[in-house]
Every structure is written in structure tokens, then in C-alpha cells.
mmCIF file of C-alpha atoms and ligand atoms in Angstrom:
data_model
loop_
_atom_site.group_PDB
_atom_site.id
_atom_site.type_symbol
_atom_site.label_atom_id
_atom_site.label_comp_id
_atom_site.label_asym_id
_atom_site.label_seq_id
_atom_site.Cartn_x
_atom_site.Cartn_y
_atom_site.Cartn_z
ATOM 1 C CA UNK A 1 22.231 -0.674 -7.685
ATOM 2 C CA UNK A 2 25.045 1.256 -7.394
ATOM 3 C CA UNK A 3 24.693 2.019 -3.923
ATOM 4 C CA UNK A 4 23.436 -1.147 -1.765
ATOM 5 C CA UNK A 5 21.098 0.622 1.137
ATOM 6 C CA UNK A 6 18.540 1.389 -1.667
ATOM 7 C CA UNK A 7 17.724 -1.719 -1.139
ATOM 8 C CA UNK A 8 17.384 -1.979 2.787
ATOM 9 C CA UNK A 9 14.185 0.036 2.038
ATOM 10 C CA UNK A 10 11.978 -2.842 0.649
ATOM 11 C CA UNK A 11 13.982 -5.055 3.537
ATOM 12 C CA UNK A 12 12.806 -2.741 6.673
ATOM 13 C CA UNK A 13 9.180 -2.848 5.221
ATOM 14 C CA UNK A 14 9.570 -6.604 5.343
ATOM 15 C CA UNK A 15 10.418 -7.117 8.232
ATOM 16 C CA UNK A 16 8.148 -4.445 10.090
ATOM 17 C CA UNK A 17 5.285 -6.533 8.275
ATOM 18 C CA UNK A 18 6.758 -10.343 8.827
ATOM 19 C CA UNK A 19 9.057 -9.714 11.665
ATOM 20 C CA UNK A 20 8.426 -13.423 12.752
ATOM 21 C CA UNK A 21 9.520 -13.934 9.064
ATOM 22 C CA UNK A 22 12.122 -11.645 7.949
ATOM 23 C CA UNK A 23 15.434 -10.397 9.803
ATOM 24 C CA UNK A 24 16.324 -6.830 7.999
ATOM 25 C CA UNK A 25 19.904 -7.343 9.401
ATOM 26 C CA UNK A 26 20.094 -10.636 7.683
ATOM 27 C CA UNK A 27 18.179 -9.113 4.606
ATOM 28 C CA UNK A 28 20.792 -6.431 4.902
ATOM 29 C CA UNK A 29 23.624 -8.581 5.029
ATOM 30 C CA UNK A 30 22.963 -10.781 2.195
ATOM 31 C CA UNK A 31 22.467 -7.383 0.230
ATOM 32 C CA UNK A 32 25.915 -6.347 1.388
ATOM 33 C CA UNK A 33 26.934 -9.783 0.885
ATOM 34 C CA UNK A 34 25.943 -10.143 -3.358
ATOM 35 C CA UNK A 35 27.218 -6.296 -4.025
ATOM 36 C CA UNK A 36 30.555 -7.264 -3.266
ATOM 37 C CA UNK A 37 30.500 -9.189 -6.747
ATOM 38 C CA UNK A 38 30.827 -5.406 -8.590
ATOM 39 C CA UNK A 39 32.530 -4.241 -5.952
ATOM 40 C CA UNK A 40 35.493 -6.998 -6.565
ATOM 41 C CA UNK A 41 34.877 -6.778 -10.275
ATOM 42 C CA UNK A 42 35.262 -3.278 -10.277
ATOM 43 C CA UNK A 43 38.456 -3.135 -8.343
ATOM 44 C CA UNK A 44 39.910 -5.995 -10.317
ATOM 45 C CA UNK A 45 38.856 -5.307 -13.765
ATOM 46 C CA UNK A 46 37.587 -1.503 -13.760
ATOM 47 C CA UNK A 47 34.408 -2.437 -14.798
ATOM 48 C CA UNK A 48 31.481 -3.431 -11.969
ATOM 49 C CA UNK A 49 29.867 -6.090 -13.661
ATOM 50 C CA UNK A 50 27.237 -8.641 -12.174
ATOM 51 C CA UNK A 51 28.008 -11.520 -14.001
ATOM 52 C CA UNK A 52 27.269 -14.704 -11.440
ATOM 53 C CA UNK A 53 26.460 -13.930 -7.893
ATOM 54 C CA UNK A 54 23.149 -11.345 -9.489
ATOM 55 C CA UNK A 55 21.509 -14.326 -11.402
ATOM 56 C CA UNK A 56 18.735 -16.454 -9.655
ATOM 57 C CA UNK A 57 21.384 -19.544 -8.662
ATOM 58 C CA UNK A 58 23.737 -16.636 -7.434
ATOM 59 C CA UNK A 59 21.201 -15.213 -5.680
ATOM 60 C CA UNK A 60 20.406 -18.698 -4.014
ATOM 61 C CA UNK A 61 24.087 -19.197 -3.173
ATOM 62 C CA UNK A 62 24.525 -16.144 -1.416
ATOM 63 C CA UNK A 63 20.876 -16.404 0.629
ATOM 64 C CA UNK A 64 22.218 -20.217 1.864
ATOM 65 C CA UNK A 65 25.721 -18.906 2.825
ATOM 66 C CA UNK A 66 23.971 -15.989 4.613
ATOM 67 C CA UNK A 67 21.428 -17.998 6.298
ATOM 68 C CA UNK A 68 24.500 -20.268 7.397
ATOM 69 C CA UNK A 69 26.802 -18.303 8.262
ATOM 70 C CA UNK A 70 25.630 -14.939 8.730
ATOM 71 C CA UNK A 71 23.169 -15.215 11.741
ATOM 72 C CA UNK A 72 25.758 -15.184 15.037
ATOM 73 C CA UNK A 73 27.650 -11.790 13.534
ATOM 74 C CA UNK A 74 24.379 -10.467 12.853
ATOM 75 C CA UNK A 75 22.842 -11.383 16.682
ATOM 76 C CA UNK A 76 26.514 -10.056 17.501
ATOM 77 C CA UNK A 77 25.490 -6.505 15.636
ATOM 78 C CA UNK A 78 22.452 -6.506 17.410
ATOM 79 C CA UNK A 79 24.069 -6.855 20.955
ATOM 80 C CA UNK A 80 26.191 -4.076 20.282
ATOM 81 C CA UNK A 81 23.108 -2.175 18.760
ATOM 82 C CA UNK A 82 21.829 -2.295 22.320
ATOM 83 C CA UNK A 83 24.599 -1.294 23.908
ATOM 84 C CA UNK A 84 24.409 1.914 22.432
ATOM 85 C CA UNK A 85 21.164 2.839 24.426
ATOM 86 C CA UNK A 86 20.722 4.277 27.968
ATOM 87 C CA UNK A 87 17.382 2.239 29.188
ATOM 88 C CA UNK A 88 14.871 5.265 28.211
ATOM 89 C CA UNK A 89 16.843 5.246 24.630
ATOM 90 C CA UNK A 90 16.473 1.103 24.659
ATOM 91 C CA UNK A 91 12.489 1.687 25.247
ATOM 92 C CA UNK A 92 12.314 2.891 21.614
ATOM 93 C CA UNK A 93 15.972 1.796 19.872
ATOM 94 C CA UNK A 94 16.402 -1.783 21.394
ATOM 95 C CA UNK A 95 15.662 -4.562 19.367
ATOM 96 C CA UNK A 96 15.685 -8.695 20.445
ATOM 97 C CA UNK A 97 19.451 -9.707 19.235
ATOM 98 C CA UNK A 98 18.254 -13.156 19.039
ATOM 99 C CA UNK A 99 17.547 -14.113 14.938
ATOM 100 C CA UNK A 100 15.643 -17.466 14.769
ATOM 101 C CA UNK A 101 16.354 -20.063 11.581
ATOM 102 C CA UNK A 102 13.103 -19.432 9.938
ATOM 103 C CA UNK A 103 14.131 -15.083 10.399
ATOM 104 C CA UNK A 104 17.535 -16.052 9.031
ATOM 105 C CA UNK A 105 16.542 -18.090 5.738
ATOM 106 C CA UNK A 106 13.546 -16.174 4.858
ATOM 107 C CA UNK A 107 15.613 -12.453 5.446
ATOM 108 C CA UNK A 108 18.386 -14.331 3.373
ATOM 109 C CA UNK A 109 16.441 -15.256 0.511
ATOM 110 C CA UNK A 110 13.687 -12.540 -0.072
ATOM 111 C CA UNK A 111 17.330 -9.957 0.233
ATOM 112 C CA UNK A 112 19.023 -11.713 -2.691
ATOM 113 C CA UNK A 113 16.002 -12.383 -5.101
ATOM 114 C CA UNK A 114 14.624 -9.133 -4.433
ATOM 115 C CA UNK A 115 18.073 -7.690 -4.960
ATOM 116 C CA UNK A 116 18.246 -9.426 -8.514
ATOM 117 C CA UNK A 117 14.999 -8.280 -9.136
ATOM 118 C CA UNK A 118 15.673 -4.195 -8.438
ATOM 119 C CA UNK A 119 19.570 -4.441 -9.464
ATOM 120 C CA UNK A 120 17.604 -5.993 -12.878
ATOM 121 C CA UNK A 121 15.457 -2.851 -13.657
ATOM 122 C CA UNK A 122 18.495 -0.652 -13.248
ATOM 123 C CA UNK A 123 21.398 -2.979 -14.423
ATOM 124 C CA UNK A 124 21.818 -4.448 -18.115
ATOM 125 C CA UNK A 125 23.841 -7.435 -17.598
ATOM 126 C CA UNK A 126 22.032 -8.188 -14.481
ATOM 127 C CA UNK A 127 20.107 -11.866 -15.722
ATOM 128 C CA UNK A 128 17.538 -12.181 -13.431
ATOM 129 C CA UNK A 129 16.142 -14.923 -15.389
ATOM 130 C CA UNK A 130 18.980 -16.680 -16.278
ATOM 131 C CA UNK A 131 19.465 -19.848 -16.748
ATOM 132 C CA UNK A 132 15.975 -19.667 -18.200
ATOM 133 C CA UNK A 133 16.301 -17.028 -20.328
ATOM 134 C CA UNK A 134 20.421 -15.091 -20.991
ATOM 135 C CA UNK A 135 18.753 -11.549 -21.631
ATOM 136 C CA UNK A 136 17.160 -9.232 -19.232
ATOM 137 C CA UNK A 137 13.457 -7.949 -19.987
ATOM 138 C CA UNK A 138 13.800 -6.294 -16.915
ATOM 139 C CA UNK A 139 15.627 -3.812 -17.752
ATOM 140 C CA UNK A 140 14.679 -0.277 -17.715
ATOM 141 C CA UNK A 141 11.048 -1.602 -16.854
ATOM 142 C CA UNK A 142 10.276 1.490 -14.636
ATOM 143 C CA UNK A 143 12.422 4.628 -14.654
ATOM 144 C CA UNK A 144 15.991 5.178 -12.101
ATOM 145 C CA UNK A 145 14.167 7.493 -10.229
ATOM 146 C CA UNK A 146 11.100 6.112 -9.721
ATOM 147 C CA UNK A 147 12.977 2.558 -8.887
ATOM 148 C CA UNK A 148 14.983 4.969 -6.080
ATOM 149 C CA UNK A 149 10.888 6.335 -5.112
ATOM 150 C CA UNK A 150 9.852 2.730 -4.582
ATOM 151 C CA UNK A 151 13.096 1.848 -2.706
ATOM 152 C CA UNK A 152 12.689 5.098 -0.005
ATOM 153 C CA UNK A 153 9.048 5.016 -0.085
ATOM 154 C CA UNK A 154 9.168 1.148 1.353
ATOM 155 C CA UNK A 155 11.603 2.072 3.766
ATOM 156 C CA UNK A 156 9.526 4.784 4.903
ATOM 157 C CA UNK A 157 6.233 2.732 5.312
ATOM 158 C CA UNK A 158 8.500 0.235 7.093
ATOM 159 C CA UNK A 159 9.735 2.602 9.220
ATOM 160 C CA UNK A 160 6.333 3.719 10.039
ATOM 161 C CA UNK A 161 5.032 0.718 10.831
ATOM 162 C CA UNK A 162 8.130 -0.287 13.410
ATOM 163 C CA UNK A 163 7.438 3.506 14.945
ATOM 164 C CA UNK A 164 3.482 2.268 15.438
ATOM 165 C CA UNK A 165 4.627 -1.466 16.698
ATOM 166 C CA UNK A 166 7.388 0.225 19.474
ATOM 167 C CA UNK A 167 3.576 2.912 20.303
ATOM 168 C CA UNK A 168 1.472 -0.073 21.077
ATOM 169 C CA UNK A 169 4.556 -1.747 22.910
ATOM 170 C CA UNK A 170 5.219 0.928 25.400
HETATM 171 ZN ZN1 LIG B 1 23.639 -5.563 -6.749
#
């Protein structure tokens, strides 16, 4: 997509329902991380193609050098997330800085392969299939704006579900 925090909307519903699971900074990061493949492309050739990093090994790639090497400036974000707060703020904002190895991998991975997956639906020479199959079936599968829908809509049920979690916790 285009513009990368479309896809922190599926990411905050997963980890509002698998928080043991899922980090959303992680997820986010790896999501930043794989979008700077057009982003480069585009600055150095004009033209914002996906042609490695948005294919299933790609995707792998990225998730394992997130998971690796992403987790202490992510626990680092966090910290100064906090800091932000006054303590009534932190009741509600706060969040535990600390991301655990199973948080880390699983955020890493389920952000890049569901990134291949949405940037395939709205991207041509995305191959979320490849090396299994060059084209991409995927494409155009459901229309721009509902893929956008889906995108908020998760975020919003995620968001929902971390406003309930923070009720019950107070
Ligand atoms: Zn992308």
C-alpha cells in the first residue's frame, strides 16, 4: 500500500486479541521495515516497485531481521511512550515496554506475510506467491476501498478491544 499505517490496523487487532502473541510495535516495524523497498526504489529509479523484499522469502527475511534486531529499539519506543504520561494519563496510555521473543517473532512474521498479502490485492507486481507461482491472482481480489474498510475497520475493533482490556484493568 501506498501508505504503510493501513496496515497497522489488522496489526493493533492482533495484538489486542494475542497480546501474549503479537507485539503491534514489532508488527509495525517490520511493516515500516518491507515499505522501504518502494520507498528506495522509488527514489532511485522513479518507479516504487516491490520486486524482492514483498514476495513470501522477502517477507521471511525482513520478519527474521525484525525479530533480531528490532526488539531493544522497539522496548526503547515503548519507554519513551511512557514517559509521555503523567501517572493518571499512564493508567490508560502506558503499556509494558518489555517485548518477549515469542511477541517479537510472531509480531515480525504475521506483519510481513500479512503485508504481502494486502500490498498483493492492491499492488500488481506484488508476488505473493512467488517462487511458487511468478503472477499475482491476488490482485484486485476485493476493491481499494473496501481493502482500506477492512484495514480501518480492524484497527477499530482492535482498538476497542485494548479500550475494554485497560476497563477491566483499572
Ligand atoms: Zn508494501
Amino acid at each position: 500500500m501506498p501508505i504503510t499505517p493501513f496496515h497497522f490496523g489488522p496489526g493493533l487487532l492482533f495484538a489486542a486479541v494475542a497480546p501474549g502473541y503479537v507485539s503491534w510495535t514489532i508488527f509495525a516495524f517490520a511493516n515500516v521495515l518491507i515499505d522501504l523497498e518502494p520507498i528506495a526504489l522509488y527514489f532511485l529509479t522513479g518507479d516504487p516497485a516491490h520486486p524482492w523484499l514483498h514476495t513470501p522469502p522477502g517477507a521471511v527475511a525482513v520478519a527474521v531481521a525484525t525479530a533480531l534486531l528490532g526488539r531493544r529499539p522497539c522496548e526503547a519506543f515503548l519507554r519513551w511512550w511512557n514517559r509521555q504520561f503523567s501517572p493518571a494519563q499512564a493508567r490508560w496510555l502506558a503499556v509494558d515496554p518489555a517485548i518477549t521473543a515469542t511477541q517479537a517473532w510472531c509480531g515480525a512474521f504475521v506483519g510481513t506475510l500479512s503485508h504481502i498479502l494486502l500490498d498483493g490485492i492492491m499492488h500488481v507486481d506484488v508476488r505473493p506467491l512467488w517462487p511458487l507461482l511468478a503472477a499475482n491472482p491476488m490482485q484486485g481480489a476485493i476493491d481499494i476501498d473496501a481493502l482500506y474498510l477492512v484495514c480501518v475497520a480492524a484497527g477499530c475493533a482492535g482498538a476497542v478491544v485494548l479500550v475494554v482490556l485497560a476497563v477491566r484493568r483499572i
